[in-house]
Amino acid sequence: MENLINGLHHITALASDAQRNVDFYVGILGLKMVKKTVNFDAPDVYHLYYGDETGSPGSIVTFFPYAGLVRGRKGGGQLTYSAFSIPTASLSFWMDRLVHFGIPYAGPYRRFNETYLRFEDYDGMGVELVANDIDKRKGWDNGKIPTEYSIRGAYTVSLNEYKIDKTVSLLTDIMQHRLVAEENGIYRFEAGAGGPGSYVDVLESPKDIRALQGAGSVHHVAFATDSDETQLEIREKLLSGSYNPTEVLDRNYFHSIYYREPGGILFEIATNPPGFSVDESVSELGTSLKLPEWYEPRREKIEAELPVIVAESK
């Protein structure tokens, strides 16, 4: 059977301050600013993309930074923790680095025979670093963090659900995920070839407080598909399952459909092509503001309204 979904594509969250968001993900975590653009539905707000050198699917985390946005609340019906993959040998390095920058962390913890740290970004978004030796992806060399210690990309995401049965059915039936582990009420699924970047962890937590969206909340999680054709095939399956996916939307760097899983979390299916180098070279990724063609006539006004941001590794 053809793999229609081959893992995670990106995670998109909300933030309250653009520069502080850059300082955390570029400065502290050492990710590359892959694309600096705007919210296609609200061009007065940035859409910032961070990832590896080329912005490969599965390495990307993105943010809409709304100035002064009130902090959200973790809880049921939400993606609560986004986990990134690091080499096992780098664990002490990252513990020291978080301490150096005044980022409180918890752990190291154990889960599914893996070791991980848990902390929050400046807006309270849940972040984990999972130490492992099975991820062979190349980290981004930012000149400050040794390549052998750098983040490899997404590892897994944690979905907090009041009830998991219908979510599990969606993941395993239409979305082709496989249950690969269960521990302490956490169910791990994987897609495609499996491994880091393909996992989804589902936790049934019926007593959780209801999540509130705000700064630090994940807006949606996107799953990767190889082409427009495979995306349309998934869309037909979702329609048949009464999940009411959107029409295909052009996001310049990928094409997207969106739908809600049964627990209320927003899912996206994003195509791997065309990628982030369609409008700037790999070496220039994230260095200038890129706008969709329909906003180009308003560039001067848009640039004047957006805050100046500087992406520097620390």
XYZ file of N, CA, C and O in Angstrom, residues 80-176:
388
model
N -0.057 19.478 23.419
C 0.534 20.148 24.581
C 2.055 20.233 24.551
O 2.634 21.169 25.103
N 2.742 19.239 23.932
C 4.202 19.255 23.892
C 4.700 18.878 22.501
O 4.229 17.904 21.908
N 5.615 19.689 22.009
C 6.274 19.434 20.727
C 7.702 19.007 21.041
O 8.452 19.748 21.686
N 8.065 17.819 20.600
C 9.369 17.255 20.939
C 10.315 17.313 19.752
O 9.928 17.006 18.619
N 11.561 17.692 20.035
C 12.612 17.754 19.029
C 13.676 16.705 19.336
O 13.902 16.343 20.487
N 14.326 16.245 18.292
C 15.294 15.162 18.390
C 16.707 15.695 18.537
O 17.134 16.576 17.793
N 17.447 15.153 19.530
C 18.853 15.497 19.717
C 19.656 14.205 19.886
O 19.116 13.187 20.315
N 20.953 14.214 19.570
C 21.786 13.026 19.802
C 21.943 12.751 21.298
O 21.975 13.676 22.115
N 22.052 11.487 21.639
C 22.208 11.108 23.045
C 23.407 11.799 23.685
O 23.337 12.267 24.831
N 24.497 11.903 22.948
C 25.723 12.491 23.497
C 25.589 13.981 23.796
O 26.454 14.558 24.457
N 24.499 14.595 23.320
C 24.350 16.043 23.507
C 23.507 16.406 24.726
O 23.308 17.588 25.006
N 23.010 15.412 25.461
C 22.064 15.704 26.540
C 22.649 16.655 27.577
O 22.010 17.647 27.963
N 23.859 16.388 28.033
C 24.480 17.264 29.031
C 24.710 18.652 28.468
O 24.548 19.670 29.168
N 25.093 18.732 27.189
C 25.279 20.026 26.538
C 24.002 20.848 26.624
O 24.031 22.047 26.964
N 22.861 20.226 26.322
C 21.604 20.970 26.319
C 21.152 21.324 27.727
O 20.594 22.412 27.949
N 21.412 20.481 28.684
C 21.089 20.835 30.063
C 21.886 22.054 30.497
O 21.333 23.000 31.087
N 23.167 22.070 30.180
C 24.007 23.223 30.527
C 23.566 24.469 29.766
O 23.563 25.578 30.322
N 23.186 24.296 28.513
C 22.793 25.453 27.693
C 21.493 26.075 28.219
O 21.370 27.304 28.299
N 20.540 25.250 28.581
C 19.289 25.784 29.129
C 19.543 26.535 30.437
O 18.975 27.612 30.668
N 20.385 25.978 31.281
C 20.738 26.669 32.532
C 21.406 28.007 32.219
O 21.094 29.034 32.833
N 22.327 28.008 31.268
C 23.056 29.221 30.902
C 22.117 30.341 30.491
O 22.347 31.515 30.824
N 21.051 29.996 29.772
C 20.118 31.016 29.296
C 18.919 31.206 30.218
O 17.971 31.899 29.867
N 18.987 30.604 31.395
C 17.934 30.820 32.381
C 16.607 30.187 32.021
O 15.543 30.695 32.416
N 16.642 29.049 31.306
C 15.419 28.342 30.932
C 15.237 27.163 31.881
O 15.980 26.179 31.816
N 14.260 27.238 32.791
C 14.039 26.107 33.708
C 13.596 24.869 32.924
O 12.799 24.968 31.988
N 14.115 23.719 33.319
C 13.701 22.487 32.662
C 13.440 21.409 33.707
O 13.895 21.495 34.848
N 12.692 20.401 33.294
C 12.424 19.243 34.139
C 13.026 18.013 33.478
O 13.103 17.924 32.259
N 13.447 17.064 34.301
C 14.062 15.855 33.770
C 15.550 15.821 34.105
O 16.045 16.620 34.903
N 16.253 14.881 33.492
C 15.821 13.978 32.427
C 14.769 12.962 32.904
O 14.841 12.444 34.005
N 13.777 12.724 32.022
C 12.754 11.721 32.241
C 12.979 10.553 31.284
O 13.747 10.663 30.326
N 12.257 9.447 31.564
C 12.305 8.282 30.680
C 10.911 7.987 30.140
O 9.908 8.099 30.864
N 10.860 7.620 28.863
C 9.601 7.255 28.210
C 9.937 6.416 26.988
O 10.778 6.808 26.170
N 9.322 5.269 26.854
C 9.573 4.399 25.697
C 11.082 4.162 25.483
O 11.590 4.246 24.368
N 11.800 3.927 26.554
C 13.242 3.667 26.465
C 14.025 4.839 25.874
O 15.102 4.658 25.292
N 13.483 6.032 26.021
C 14.196 7.225 25.565
C 14.290 8.220 26.719
O 13.483 8.175 27.650
N 15.255 9.091 26.648
C 15.469 10.108 27.673
C 15.109 11.462 27.100
O 15.456 11.778 25.956
N 14.403 12.278 27.893
C 14.006 13.583 27.371
C 13.982 14.645 28.470
O 13.840 14.343 29.658
N 14.157 15.883 28.029
C 14.021 17.069 28.865
C 12.732 17.775 28.494
O 12.305 17.737 27.342
N 12.118 18.442 29.464
C 10.871 19.159 29.215
C 11.000 20.580 29.747
O 11.455 20.810 30.869
N 10.583 21.552 28.942
C 10.638 22.963 29.352
C 9.640 23.751 28.521
O 8.855 23.166 27.748
N 9.636 25.060 28.672
C 8.713 25.923 27.933
C 9.470 27.055 27.274
O 10.527 27.490 27.772
N 8.930 27.554 26.159
C 9.523 28.736 25.542
C 9.039 29.974 26.293
O 8.372 29.877 27.333
N 9.360 31.162 25.795
C 9.031 32.388 26.520
C 7.533 32.633 26.655
O 7.100 33.441 27.483
N 6.720 31.958 25.845
C 5.265 32.113 25.919
C 4.586 30.947 26.616
O 3.356 30.914 26.699
N 5.361 29.965 27.070
C 4.775 28.820 27.747
C 4.481 27.633 26.850
O 3.849 26.668 27.291
N 4.929 27.682 25.595
C 4.729 26.522 24.730
C 5.551 25.351 25.251
O 6.729 25.498 25.584
N 4.937 24.178 25.311
C 5.617 22.999 25.799
C 6.607 22.451 24.787
O 6.249 22.166 23.642
N 7.857 22.302 25.219
C 8.932 21.818 24.352
C 9.632 20.653 25.041
O 9.824 20.668 26.262
N 10.009 19.652 24.256
C 10.832 18.558 24.762
C 12.023 18.354 23.841
O 11.940 18.593 22.642
N 13.117 17.907 24.416
C 14.279 17.454 23.652
C 14.461 15.980 23.966
O 14.665 15.608 25.123
N 14.370 15.139 22.934
C 14.447 13.694 23.107
C 15.812 13.208 22.633
O 16.170 13.354 21.456
N 16.581 12.633 23.546
C 17.923 12.145 23.231
C 17.833 10.734 22.658
O 17.222 9.843 23.258
N 18.439 10.528 21.491
C 18.375 9.216 20.859
C 19.514 9.085 19.851
O 20.112 10.085 19.442
N 19.784 7.856 19.439
C 20.828 7.611 18.450
C 20.282 6.976 17.171
O 21.038 6.435 16.365
N 18.982 7.023 16.970
C 18.391 6.442 15.767
C 18.068 7.480 14.702
O 17.756 7.122 13.569
N 18.151 8.751 15.070
C 17.839 9.819 14.115
C 19.097 10.151 13.317
O 20.067 10.684 13.862
N 19.094 9.867 12.028
C 20.259 10.094 11.179
C 20.174 11.390 10.386
O 21.025 11.665 9.532
N 19.166 12.222 10.658
C 19.085 13.501 9.967
C 20.229 14.423 10.391
O 20.750 14.308 11.498
N 20.590 15.323 9.513
C 21.703 16.238 9.771
C 21.193 17.492 10.472
O 20.190 18.076 10.068
N 21.908 17.895 11.512
C 21.550 19.125 12.197
C 22.066 20.352 11.468
O 22.929 20.268 10.595
N 21.541 21.498 11.832
C 21.941 22.772 11.249
C 23.182 23.296 11.970
O 23.212 23.407 13.193
N 24.205 23.626 11.224
C 25.430 24.201 11.773
C 25.285 25.716 11.801
O 25.459 26.390 10.791
N 24.962 26.241 12.969
C 24.747 27.691 13.073
C 25.998 28.440 13.514
O 25.965 29.646 13.742
N 27.104 27.728 13.664
C 28.351 28.376 14.052
C 28.533 28.537 15.542
O 29.621 28.910 15.996
N 27.491 28.236 16.333
C 27.574 28.374 17.785
C 27.356 27.045 18.508
O 28.002 26.754 19.508
N 26.434 26.252 18.001
C 26.179 24.934 18.572
C 26.891 23.902 17.710
O 26.685 23.863 16.499
N 27.746 23.071 18.294
C 28.423 22.049 17.483
C 27.417 21.199 16.719
O 26.377 20.806 17.267
N 27.700 20.924 15.461
C 26.772 20.168 14.622
C 26.392 18.847 15.248
O 25.243 18.399 15.162
N 27.352 18.209 15.915
C 27.064 16.899 16.498
C 26.117 16.984 17.688
O 25.623 15.954 18.172
N 25.819 18.204 18.171
C 24.882 18.381 19.266
C 23.565 19.031 18.823
O 22.635 19.157 19.622
N 23.460 19.450 17.592
C 22.338 20.275 17.162
C 21.045 19.478 17.012
O 21.052 18.251 16.857
N 19.938 20.191 17.061
C 18.611 19.591 16.892
C 18.478 19.033 15.479
O 18.858 19.664 14.503
N 17.913 17.827 15.392
C 17.758 17.141 14.102
C 16.435 17.424 13.434
O 16.280 17.227 12.234
N 15.444 17.831 14.180
C 14.101 18.048 13.642
C 13.075 17.619 14.662
O 13.401 17.317 15.821
N 11.819 17.580 14.252
C 10.762 17.121 15.149
C 10.963 15.648 15.478
O 11.469 14.877 14.657
N 10.552 15.261 16.675
C 10.613 13.862 17.093
C 9.207 13.285 17.212
O 8.876 12.293 16.591
N 8.376 13.939 18.016
C 6.987 13.526 18.173
C 6.173 14.712 18.636
O 6.721 15.782 18.964
N 4.872 14.558 18.656
C 3.967 15.537 19.248
C 3.053 14.805 20.213
O 2.756 13.619 20.028
N 2.620 15.499 21.269
C 1.762 14.900 22.288
C 0.362 15.494 22.203
O 0.190 16.711 22.348
N -0.625 14.635 21.957
C -2.022 15.052 21.867
C -2.735 14.661 23.155
O -2.804 13.471 23.480
N -3.246 15.638 23.889
C -4.009 15.363 25.099
C -5.487 15.289 24.733
O -6.077 16.290 24.295
N -6.081 14.114 24.909
C -7.457 13.876 24.485
C -8.308 13.444 25.676
O -7.852 12.698 26.544
N -9.576 13.883 25.691
C -10.499 13.409 26.712
C -10.883 11.953 26.461
O -11.018 11.155 27.385
N -11.084 11.617 25.187
C -11.321 10.239 24.773
C -10.483 9.987 23.527
O -10.403 10.842 22.650
N -9.883 8.820 23.445
C -8.930 8.605 22.349
C -9.448 7.717 21.227
O -8.847 7.669 20.155
N -10.557 7.002 21.440
C -10.958 5.973 20.480
C -11.130 6.518 19.066
O -10.616 5.948 18.096
N -11.859 7.612 18.916
C -12.126 8.135 17.576
C -10.872 8.759 16.959
O -10.668 8.667 15.751
N -10.036 9.363 17.803
C -8.772 9.910 17.302
C -7.875 8.790 16.805
O -7.255 8.890 15.743
N -7.807 7.713 17.570
C -7.004 6.556 17.173
C -7.523 5.972 15.862
O -6.735 5.608 14.972
N -8.839 5.907 15.710
C -9.405 5.383 14.465
C -9.003 6.231 13.271
O -8.663 5.707 12.202
N -9.039 7.546 13.428
C -8.604 8.437 12.350
C -7.137 8.208 12.015
O -6.764 8.073 10.840
N -6.295 8.147 13.039
C -4.861 7.980 12.804
C -4.551 6.645 12.121
O -3.730 6.602 11.199
N -5.189 5.590 12.556
C -4.817 4.269 12.054
C -5.531 3.899 10.757
O -4.994 3.117 9.966
N -6.699 4.450 10.516
C -7.447 4.102 9.308
C -7.080 5.029 8.151
O -6.320 4.663 7.271
N -7.573 6.228 8.179
C -7.369 7.145 7.064
C -5.932 7.637 6.998
O -5.349 7.766 5.912
N -5.297 7.888 8.167
C -3.975 8.505 8.181
C -2.831 7.495 8.243
O -1.673 7.877 8.370
N -3.143 6.222 8.179
C -2.152 5.161 7.977
C -1.061 5.074 9.053
O 0.048 4.630 8.780
